[in-house]
Amino acid sequence: MSERIIVEPYLMAVLSSRLYSIGIEMTNTMIRSARSLLMSICRDLSTAICDRNGEVISLPPCIPVHVANMGLTTVPCFDHPEGIQKGDLFLTNSPYYGNTHHADYTYIAPVFYNDELMFFTAAKGHQADCGNSIPSTYHSTARDLYEEGAIDWPCIKVQKDYQDVHDIIKIAKMRIRVPEQWYGDYLAGVGAARIGERRLMQLCEEYGGELIKNFCDAYQEYGEKRMIEEIGKFPKGEWDYVIKHDPIPDVLPEGVRIYIKCSIDPEEGYITIDLRENEDSLPCGLNLCEATTLASARTGVLNRISPDVPHNEGAMKRIRVLMNEGNVIGKAKHPYSSSVATTNVADRLISGVQALFNQITDERGMAEGGAVQCPAVSVISGLDWRRNNEPYVNQLFCGMTGGPGAKNHDGWVTYQYP
């Protein structure tokens, strides 16, 4: 057995920066080539790089609820009956298979070097239309998956040998109200995943496969070490917090009560967020799923942790999230709907975890933030009389509510999603 290559600190800094820049290039590819307003202007999209084990290793600036769970989204690729080959591209939007909700199409490309799997690139974009029974990707009143109406892609291959699987594209276009707009956004996601693939192959060619694998392992270990150091600064103990989603007539007449328990063990280096004492799934589209529950709890913690901790799986796995299947805060149980799983209840959960930190320390807590989905964020749809009554579906982001206060700050001016 060959000895493990030692990755010097300067080289770790260089390589982690290279991964970060590749992620930014992937993101810019999506922004500049997407066709819908939702992705090209509103930038409701995220990218990530995962290591050969499918675990997040690098995140550019992105939407936390999209990517603080990307390892969970990538894992189903390993279970595909055809295996993983060079030139494959996986598509998933299933909240039952590690994705966030049906509107977020995630494209995952395996990266090979010398016939060995080295990385995965992932590009996630919120679709303007995903085939819902109503012309909106937010179906809060859907009693189940079937009333929601979206196509559920449970981590399927949409490309093989770098070529589209045309049957899949045909099915998607038939179920989308704006098929050409959808296909433009599809190409943007494919382009982002493939540009990341090319850049990572070049990186492996430049440094060699063994060094890159050793770097990935070392960088995950470094992220874990830094997170343990951060957790060591907190007191040991247990705390809890209750936050509530407001009632919605005919959907949530009583609202949703969210109960959060947090325990910190600075000696062992773990923060545990326990969400198991919450109510059962509801007959509406506001249920969270495993990916959004995991990401929301992690995000609430990471927003109160030093920003120089690497945002990789090594660090994030030190935040344990306990949940049940079949709870409104937990793992989605088929066929309950999670159509609105990335915003309303997820926003309250993140805000609750952040506010809970007020009990732990005077330095790290925050007030509760304003609601994410305010009236200035709207879905518009109809027929365009200028284009022979061609259908259109899109989303506008005209403004957001104010952000929460924190130590030394009355509020967060640029706050959008927590």
CSV table of C-alpha atoms in Angstrom, one decimal:
chain,number,residue,atom,x,y,z
A,1,MET,CA,0.0,0.0,0.0
A,2,SER,CA,1.4,3.4,-1.0
A,3,GLU,CA,1.9,6.0,1.7
A,4,ARG,CA,-0.6,8.9,1.8
A,5,ILE,CA,0.6,12.0,0.2
A,6,ILE,CA,0.9,14.9,2.7
A,7,VAL,CA,-1.0,18.0,1.5
A,8,GLU,CA,0.9,21.0,2.7
A,9,PRO,CA,-1.2,24.0,4.0
A,10,TYR,CA,-0.2,26.3,1.2
A,11,LEU,CA,-1.3,23.6,-1.4
A,12,MET,CA,-4.6,23.0,0.5
A,13,ALA,CA,-5.3,26.8,0.3
A,14,VAL,CA,-4.5,26.8,-3.4
A,15,LEU,CA,-6.6,23.8,-4.3
A,16,SER,CA,-9.6,24.8,-2.2
A,17,SER,CA,-9.5,28.2,-3.9
A,18,ARG,CA,-9.4,26.5,-7.3
A,19,LEU,CA,-12.5,24.5,-6.4
A,20,TYR,CA,-14.2,27.6,-5.2
A,21,SER,CA,-13.4,29.4,-8.4
A,22,ILE,CA,-14.7,26.5,-10.5
A,23,GLY,CA,-18.0,26.7,-8.5
A,24,ILE,CA,-18.3,30.4,-9.3
A,25,GLU,CA,-17.7,29.7,-13.0
A,26,MET,CA,-20.5,27.0,-12.9
A,27,THR,CA,-22.8,29.5,-11.3
A,28,ASN,CA,-22.0,32.3,-13.8
A,29,THR,CA,-22.6,29.8,-16.6
A,30,MET,CA,-26.1,29.2,-15.3
A,31,ILE,CA,-26.9,32.9,-14.8
A,32,ARG,CA,-25.6,34.0,-18.2
A,33,SER,CA,-27.3,31.2,-20.2
A,34,ALA,CA,-30.6,30.5,-18.4
A,35,ARG,CA,-33.7,31.5,-20.3
A,36,SER,CA,-36.2,32.2,-17.5
A,37,LEU,CA,-36.3,35.3,-15.4
A,38,LEU,CA,-36.3,33.2,-12.3
A,39,MET,CA,-32.8,31.9,-13.0
A,40,SER,CA,-31.2,34.6,-15.1
A,41,ILE,CA,-32.3,37.6,-13.2
A,42,CYS,CA,-33.6,36.5,-9.8
A,43,ARG,CA,-30.7,33.9,-9.6
A,44,ASP,CA,-32.8,31.2,-7.8
A,45,LEU,CA,-30.0,28.7,-8.5
A,46,SER,CA,-27.0,27.1,-6.8
A,47,THR,CA,-24.0,24.9,-7.7
A,48,ALA,CA,-21.8,22.6,-5.7
A,49,ILE,CA,-18.8,20.3,-6.0
A,50,CYS,CA,-18.9,16.9,-4.2
A,51,ASP,CA,-15.9,14.5,-3.8
A,52,ARG,CA,-15.7,11.0,-5.1
A,53,ASN,CA,-17.9,9.8,-2.1
A,54,GLY,CA,-20.6,12.2,-3.1
A,55,GLU,CA,-20.0,14.5,-0.1
A,56,VAL,CA,-19.9,18.3,-0.4
A,57,ILE,CA,-16.4,19.6,-0.6
A,58,SER,CA,-16.8,23.1,-2.0
A,59,LEU,CA,-19.7,25.6,-2.3
A,60,PRO,CA,-19.5,29.0,-4.1
A,61,PRO,CA,-21.9,31.8,-3.0
A,62,CYS,CA,-25.3,30.1,-3.2
A,63,ILE,CA,-28.7,29.5,-1.5
A,64,PRO,CA,-28.1,27.5,1.7
A,65,VAL,CA,-31.3,25.5,1.6
A,66,HIS,CA,-30.2,24.3,-1.9
A,67,VAL,CA,-26.8,23.0,-1.0
A,68,ALA,CA,-26.3,22.4,2.8
A,69,ASN,CA,-27.7,19.0,1.9
A,70,MET,CA,-26.1,18.3,-1.5
A,71,GLY,CA,-24.4,15.2,-0.3
A,72,LEU,CA,-27.9,13.8,0.4
A,73,THR,CA,-29.0,14.7,-3.1
A,74,THR,CA,-25.9,13.0,-4.7
A,75,VAL,CA,-26.1,9.7,-2.8
A,76,PRO,CA,-28.9,8.2,-5.0
A,77,CYS,CA,-26.6,8.2,-8.0
A,78,PHE,CA,-24.7,5.3,-6.4
A,79,ASP,CA,-27.9,3.2,-6.4
A,80,HIS,CA,-28.6,3.6,-10.1
A,81,PRO,CA,-28.9,0.1,-11.6
A,82,GLU,CA,-26.7,1.0,-14.5
A,83,GLY,CA,-23.9,2.3,-12.3
A,84,ILE,CA,-22.0,5.5,-12.9
A,85,GLN,CA,-20.1,6.1,-16.2
A,86,LYS,CA,-18.2,8.9,-17.7
A,87,GLY,CA,-20.6,11.1,-19.7
A,88,ASP,CA,-23.6,10.4,-17.5
A,89,LEU,CA,-25.8,13.2,-16.3
A,90,PHE,CA,-28.3,12.5,-13.5
A,91,LEU,CA,-31.5,14.5,-13.0
A,92,THR,CA,-33.3,14.6,-9.7
A,93,ASN,CA,-36.1,16.8,-8.4
A,94,SER,CA,-37.6,14.3,-5.9
A,95,PRO,CA,-38.1,15.3,-2.3
A,96,TYR,CA,-38.4,11.6,-1.6
A,97,TYR,CA,-34.9,10.9,-2.9
A,98,GLY,CA,-32.7,13.6,-1.3
A,99,ASN,CA,-33.8,16.7,-3.3
A,100,THR,CA,-35.5,19.8,-2.0
A,101,HIS,CA,-38.8,20.1,-3.9
A,102,HIS,CA,-40.1,19.4,-7.4
A,103,ALA,CA,-39.3,22.9,-8.7
A,104,ASP,CA,-35.6,22.5,-8.0
A,105,TYR,CA,-34.1,20.5,-10.9
A,106,THR,CA,-30.7,19.2,-9.9
A,107,TYR,CA,-28.2,18.0,-12.6
A,108,ILE,CA,-25.3,15.9,-11.3
A,109,ALA,CA,-22.3,15.0,-13.5
A,110,PRO,CA,-19.7,12.5,-12.4
A,111,VAL,CA,-16.1,13.5,-13.0
A,112,PHE,CA,-13.6,10.8,-14.1
A,113,TYR,CA,-9.9,10.9,-14.4
A,114,ASN,CA,-8.0,7.9,-15.8
A,115,ASP,CA,-11.3,6.0,-15.6
A,116,GLU,CA,-11.5,6.6,-11.9
A,117,LEU,CA,-14.4,8.6,-10.3
A,118,MET,CA,-13.0,11.8,-8.7
A,119,PHE,CA,-15.8,14.3,-8.2
A,120,PHE,CA,-19.4,15.1,-8.8
A,121,THR,CA,-20.6,18.5,-10.1
A,122,ALA,CA,-24.1,19.6,-9.2
A,123,ALA,CA,-26.2,22.5,-10.7
A,124,LYS,CA,-29.6,23.2,-9.2
A,125,GLY,CA,-32.1,25.7,-10.6
A,126,HIS,CA,-35.6,26.6,-9.7
A,127,GLN,CA,-37.9,26.1,-12.7
A,128,ALA,CA,-40.4,28.7,-13.8
A,129,ASP,CA,-42.8,25.8,-14.4
A,130,CYS,CA,-42.5,22.1,-13.3
A,131,GLY,CA,-45.8,20.7,-14.5
A,132,ASN,CA,-47.9,21.4,-11.5
A,133,SER,CA,-51.6,21.3,-11.7
A,134,ILE,CA,-51.6,25.0,-11.3
A,135,PRO,CA,-49.3,27.4,-13.2
A,136,SER,CA,-47.0,27.9,-10.2
A,137,THR,CA,-44.2,25.9,-8.7
A,138,TYR,CA,-45.6,26.7,-5.2
A,139,HIS,CA,-48.7,24.6,-4.6
A,140,SER,CA,-49.4,25.2,-0.9
A,141,THR,CA,-52.9,23.7,-1.1
A,142,ALA,CA,-51.9,20.4,-2.8
A,143,ARG,CA,-53.2,17.6,-0.5
A,144,ASP,CA,-50.7,15.2,-1.9
A,145,LEU,CA,-48.2,14.6,-4.8
A,146,TYR,CA,-50.9,13.7,-7.2
A,147,GLU,CA,-52.8,17.0,-6.7
A,148,GLU,CA,-49.5,18.8,-6.8
A,149,GLY,CA,-49.1,17.4,-10.3
A,150,ALA,CA,-45.3,17.9,-10.9
A,151,ILE,CA,-43.2,15.2,-12.6
A,152,ASP,CA,-41.1,13.4,-10.0
A,153,TRP,CA,-37.7,12.5,-11.3
A,154,PRO,CA,-36.1,10.1,-8.7
A,155,CYS,CA,-32.4,10.5,-9.8
A,156,ILE,CA,-32.6,9.3,-13.4
A,157,LYS,CA,-30.1,9.5,-16.2
A,158,VAL,CA,-31.0,12.4,-18.5
A,159,GLN,CA,-27.7,12.0,-20.5
A,160,LYS,CA,-25.6,9.0,-21.4
A,161,ASP,CA,-22.2,9.4,-23.1
A,162,TYR,CA,-22.8,13.2,-23.1
A,163,GLN,CA,-26.0,12.8,-25.2
A,164,ASP,CA,-29.6,13.6,-24.1
A,165,VAL,CA,-31.9,10.7,-23.4
A,166,HIS,CA,-34.5,12.0,-25.9
A,167,ASP,CA,-37.4,10.1,-24.4
A,168,ILE,CA,-36.9,11.9,-21.0
A,169,ILE,CA,-36.6,15.3,-22.8
A,170,LYS,CA,-39.9,14.6,-24.7
A,171,ILE,CA,-41.7,13.6,-21.5
A,172,ALA,CA,-40.5,16.8,-19.8
A,173,LYS,CA,-41.5,19.1,-22.7
A,174,MET,CA,-45.0,17.6,-22.9
A,175,ARG,CA,-45.6,18.3,-19.2
A,176,ILE,CA,-44.3,21.8,-19.1
A,177,ARG,CA,-46.4,24.8,-20.0
A,178,VAL,CA,-43.4,26.7,-21.4
A,179,PRO,CA,-41.3,23.9,-23.0
A,180,GLU,CA,-38.8,26.0,-24.8
A,181,GLN,CA,-38.1,28.2,-21.8
A,182,TRP,CA,-37.7,25.0,-19.7
A,183,TYR,CA,-35.3,23.5,-22.3
A,184,GLY,CA,-33.2,26.7,-22.2
A,185,ASP,CA,-32.9,26.4,-18.5
A,186,TYR,CA,-32.1,22.7,-18.9
A,187,LEU,CA,-29.2,23.6,-21.2
A,188,ALA,CA,-28.0,26.1,-18.6
A,189,GLY,CA,-27.9,23.5,-15.9
A,190,VAL,CA,-26.2,21.0,-18.2
A,191,GLY,CA,-23.7,23.6,-19.3
A,192,ALA,CA,-22.9,24.5,-15.7
A,193,ALA,CA,-22.4,20.8,-14.7
A,194,ARG,CA,-20.2,20.1,-17.8
A,195,ILE,CA,-18.0,23.2,-17.4
A,196,GLY,CA,-17.4,22.1,-13.8
A,197,GLU,CA,-16.5,18.6,-15.1
A,198,ARG,CA,-14.0,20.0,-17.6
A,199,ARG,CA,-12.3,22.2,-15.1
A,200,LEU,CA,-12.0,19.5,-12.5
A,201,MET,CA,-10.5,17.1,-15.1
A,202,GLN,CA,-8.0,19.8,-16.0
A,203,LEU,CA,-7.2,20.1,-12.3
A,204,CYS,CA,-6.6,16.4,-12.0
A,205,GLU,CA,-4.4,16.5,-15.1
A,206,GLU,CA,-2.4,19.3,-13.6
A,207,TYR,CA,-1.8,17.8,-10.1
A,208,GLY,CA,-2.4,14.1,-10.6
A,209,GLY,CA,-5.2,11.9,-9.4
A,210,GLU,CA,-3.6,10.6,-6.2
A,211,LEU,CA,-2.7,14.1,-4.9
A,212,ILE,CA,-6.2,15.3,-5.6
A,213,LYS,CA,-7.8,12.4,-3.8
A,214,ASN,CA,-5.5,13.1,-0.8
A,215,PHE,CA,-6.4,16.7,-0.9
A,216,CYS,CA,-10.1,16.0,-0.8
A,217,ASP,CA,-9.7,13.7,2.2
A,218,ALA,CA,-7.4,16.2,4.0
A,219,TYR,CA,-9.7,19.1,3.3
A,220,GLN,CA,-12.7,17.2,4.7
A,221,GLU,CA,-10.6,16.4,7.8
A,222,TYR,CA,-9.6,20.1,8.0
A,223,GLY,CA,-13.3,21.2,7.9
A,224,GLU,CA,-14.2,18.7,10.6
A,225,LYS,CA,-11.3,19.9,12.8
A,226,ARG,CA,-12.2,23.6,12.4
A,227,MET,CA,-15.9,22.8,13.3
A,228,ILE,CA,-14.8,20.9,16.4
A,229,GLU,CA,-12.7,23.9,17.4
A,230,GLU,CA,-15.7,26.2,16.9
A,231,ILE,CA,-18.1,24.0,18.9
A,232,GLY,CA,-15.5,23.9,21.7
A,233,LYS,CA,-16.1,27.6,22.3
A,234,PHE,CA,-19.7,26.9,23.3
A,235,PRO,CA,-20.9,25.8,26.7
A,236,LYS,CA,-22.2,22.3,27.3
A,237,GLY,CA,-25.9,22.0,27.7
A,238,GLU,CA,-29.4,21.6,26.3
A,239,TRP,CA,-31.8,24.3,25.2
A,240,ASP,CA,-35.1,24.4,23.3
A,241,TYR,CA,-37.1,26.9,21.3
A,242,VAL,CA,-40.6,27.2,19.8
A,243,ILE,CA,-41.3,29.2,16.7
A,244,LYS,CA,-44.5,29.2,14.7
A,245,HIS,CA,-45.6,29.6,11.0
A,246,ASP,CA,-48.6,31.8,10.8
A,247,PRO,CA,-52.0,30.4,10.0
A,248,ILE,CA,-53.1,30.3,6.3
A,249,PRO,CA,-56.9,30.2,5.8
A,250,ASP,CA,-58.1,26.9,4.3
A,251,VAL,CA,-54.6,25.4,4.4
A,252,LEU,CA,-53.1,25.9,7.9
A,253,PRO,CA,-55.9,27.2,10.0
A,254,GLU,CA,-53.9,26.7,13.2
A,255,GLY,CA,-50.4,27.5,11.6
A,256,VAL,CA,-47.5,25.2,12.3
A,257,ARG,CA,-45.8,24.9,15.7
A,258,ILE,CA,-42.1,24.1,15.3
A,259,TYR,CA,-40.3,22.7,18.3
A,260,ILE,CA,-36.5,22.7,18.3
A,261,LYS,CA,-34.2,21.1,20.8
A,262,CYS,CA,-30.5,21.7,20.8
A,263,SER,CA,-27.7,20.0,22.7
A,264,ILE,CA,-24.0,20.9,22.5
A,265,ASP,CA,-21.2,18.7,23.6
A,266,PRO,CA,-18.0,20.8,23.3
A,267,GLU,CA,-15.8,17.9,24.4
A,268,GLU,CA,-17.0,15.5,21.7
A,269,GLY,CA,-17.4,18.3,19.2
A,270,TYR,CA,-21.1,17.9,18.2
A,271,ILE,CA,-24.1,20.2,18.0
A,272,THR,CA,-27.4,18.2,17.8
A,273,ILE,CA,-30.6,19.6,16.5
A,274,ASP,CA,-33.5,17.4,17.5
A,275,LEU,CA,-36.7,17.9,15.5
A,276,ARG,CA,-38.5,14.7,16.3
A,277,GLU,CA,-41.2,16.1,18.6
A,278,ASN,CA,-43.1,17.8,15.8
A,279,GLU,CA,-46.6,17.1,14.3
A,280,ASP,CA,-47.4,14.6,11.6
A,281,SER,CA,-47.3,15.5,7.9
A,282,LEU,CA,-50.1,17.8,6.8
A,283,PRO,CA,-52.4,17.4,3.7
A,284,CYS,CA,-50.9,20.4,2.0
A,285,GLY,CA,-47.7,21.4,0.2
A,286,LEU,CA,-45.9,23.0,3.1
A,287,ASN,CA,-44.3,19.8,4.5
A,288,LEU,CA,-40.5,19.8,4.7
A,289,CYS,CA,-38.5,16.9,3.3
A,290,GLU,CA,-35.3,15.3,4.5
A,291,ALA,CA,-33.1,17.6,2.4
A,292,THR,CA,-34.8,20.9,3.5
A,293,THR,CA,-35.0,19.8,7.1
A,294,LEU,CA,-31.3,18.9,7.1
A,295,ALA,CA,-30.3,22.1,5.3
A,296,SER,CA,-32.4,24.4,7.4
A,297,ALA,CA,-31.1,23.1,10.7
A,298,ARG,CA,-27.5,23.2,9.4
A,299,THR,CA,-28.0,26.7,8.0
A,300,GLY,CA,-29.3,28.0,11.3
A,301,VAL,CA,-26.1,26.8,13.0
A,302,LEU,CA,-23.7,27.8,10.2
A,303,ASN,CA,-25.1,31.3,10.1
A,304,ARG,CA,-23.9,31.7,13.7
A,305,ILE,CA,-20.5,30.0,13.2
A,306,SER,CA,-17.2,31.7,12.1
A,307,PRO,CA,-17.3,32.1,8.3
A,308,ASP,CA,-13.8,30.8,7.9
A,309,VAL,CA,-15.0,27.2,8.7
A,310,PRO,CA,-15.0,25.4,5.3
A,311,HIS,CA,-18.5,24.7,4.0
A,312,ASN,CA,-17.9,21.0,3.3
A,313,GLU,CA,-19.3,17.8,4.6
A,314,GLY,CA,-16.4,17.4,7.1
A,315,ALA,CA,-17.6,20.4,8.9
A,316,MET,CA,-21.4,20.0,8.4
A,317,LYS,CA,-21.5,16.4,9.7
A,318,ARG,CA,-20.6,17.8,13.1
A,319,ILE,CA,-24.1,19.3,13.1
A,320,ARG,CA,-26.4,16.3,13.8
A,321,VAL,CA,-30.0,16.7,12.8
A,322,LEU,CA,-32.5,14.2,14.2
A,323,MET,CA,-35.9,13.9,12.4
A,324,ASN,CA,-38.7,11.4,11.9
A,325,GLU,CA,-40.2,10.2,8.6
A,326,GLY,CA,-43.8,11.4,8.1
A,327,ASN,CA,-43.6,14.7,10.2
A,328,VAL,CA,-44.2,18.1,8.8
A,329,ILE,CA,-40.6,18.9,10.0
A,330,GLY,CA,-38.8,15.8,8.9
A,331,LYS,CA,-38.4,13.3,6.1
A,332,ALA,CA,-41.1,13.5,3.5
A,333,LYS,CA,-43.3,10.4,3.3
A,334,HIS,CA,-44.7,9.6,-0.1
A,335,PRO,CA,-47.2,10.8,-1.3
A,336,TYR,CA,-47.4,13.8,1.0
A,337,SER,CA,-46.5,17.0,-0.8
A,338,SER,CA,-43.4,19.1,-0.2
A,339,SER,CA,-44.1,21.6,-3.0
A,340,VAL,CA,-43.2,24.6,-0.8
A,341,ALA,CA,-40.5,22.9,1.2
A,342,THR,CA,-37.7,25.5,0.6
A,343,THR,CA,-39.4,28.6,1.8
A,344,ASN,CA,-42.2,29.0,4.4
A,345,VAL,CA,-41.7,26.4,7.0
A,346,ALA,CA,-38.0,26.0,6.2
A,347,ASP,CA,-37.5,29.8,6.8
A,348,ARG,CA,-39.2,29.5,10.2
A,349,LEU,CA,-36.9,26.6,11.1
A,350,ILE,CA,-33.7,28.4,10.2
A,351,SER,CA,-34.9,31.5,12.0
A,352,GLY,CA,-35.8,29.4,15.1
A,353,VAL,CA,-32.4,27.8,15.3
A,354,GLN,CA,-30.7,31.2,15.0
A,355,ALA,CA,-32.9,32.7,17.7
A,356,LEU,CA,-32.2,29.7,20.0
A,357,PHE,CA,-28.6,30.7,20.1
A,358,ASN,CA,-29.6,33.7,22.2
A,359,GLN,CA,-30.0,31.3,25.1
A,360,ILE,CA,-26.6,29.8,24.5
A,361,THR,CA,-24.4,32.9,24.2
A,362,ASP,CA,-24.6,36.6,24.2
A,363,GLU,CA,-22.4,36.8,21.1
A,364,ARG,CA,-24.0,34.5,18.6
A,365,GLY,CA,-27.8,34.9,18.8
A,366,MET,CA,-30.2,36.6,16.4
A,367,ALA,CA,-33.7,37.9,16.5
A,368,GLU,CA,-36.3,36.1,14.4
A,369,GLY,CA,-36.3,37.3,10.7
A,370,GLY,CA,-39.2,38.4,8.7
A,371,ALA,CA,-41.2,36.1,6.4
A,372,VAL,CA,-39.5,35.0,3.2
A,373,GLN,CA,-42.6,34.9,0.9
A,374,CYS,CA,-43.9,38.4,1.1
A,375,PRO,CA,-46.4,40.0,-1.3
A,376,ALA,CA,-43.6,41.5,-3.4
A,377,VAL,CA,-42.6,38.0,-4.5
A,378,SER,CA,-45.1,36.7,-7.0
A,379,VAL,CA,-45.7,34.1,-9.7
A,380,ILE,CA,-47.2,35.5,-12.9
A,381,SER,CA,-48.8,33.4,-15.7
A,382,GLY,CA,-51.2,33.7,-18.5
A,383,LEU,CA,-51.3,34.0,-22.3
A,384,ASP,CA,-49.1,36.5,-24.2
A,385,TRP,CA,-51.3,38.3,-26.8
A,386,ARG,CA,-48.1,39.6,-28.5
A,387,ARG,CA,-47.0,36.0,-29.3
A,388,ASN,CA,-50.2,34.3,-30.6
A,389,ASN,CA,-51.4,33.7,-27.1
A,390,GLU,CA,-48.4,31.7,-26.2
A,391,PRO,CA,-48.5,30.7,-22.5
A,392,TYR,CA,-46.0,32.2,-20.0
A,393,VAL,CA,-45.0,31.4,-16.5
A,394,ASN,CA,-42.4,33.3,-14.5
A,395,GLN,CA,-41.7,34.7,-11.1
A,396,LEU,CA,-41.0,38.3,-9.9
A,397,PHE,CA,-38.7,39.3,-7.0
A,398,CYS,CA,-39.6,42.9,-6.3
A,399,GLY,CA,-38.6,43.2,-2.7
A,400,MET,CA,-38.1,41.4,0.6
A,401,THR,CA,-38.9,41.9,4.3
A,402,GLY,CA,-36.4,43.3,6.7
A,403,GLY,CA,-33.8,41.1,8.4
A,404,PRO,CA,-33.3,40.2,12.1
A,405,GLY,CA,-31.2,42.1,14.5
A,406,ALA,CA,-27.9,40.7,15.9
A,407,LYS,CA,-25.3,41.8,18.3
A,408,ASN,CA,-24.2,45.4,17.4
A,409,HIS,CA,-26.7,45.6,14.5
A,410,ASP,CA,-30.4,46.7,14.6
A,411,GLY,CA,-31.2,44.7,11.5
A,412,TRP,CA,-29.9,43.0,8.4
A,413,VAL,CA,-30.4,45.4,5.4
A,414,THR,CA,-29.6,42.9,2.7
A,415,TYR,CA,-31.5,40.0,4.2
A,416,GLN,CA,-33.5,37.8,1.8
A,417,TYR,CA,-33.4,34.1,2.6
A,418,PRO,CA,-31.7,33.2,5.9
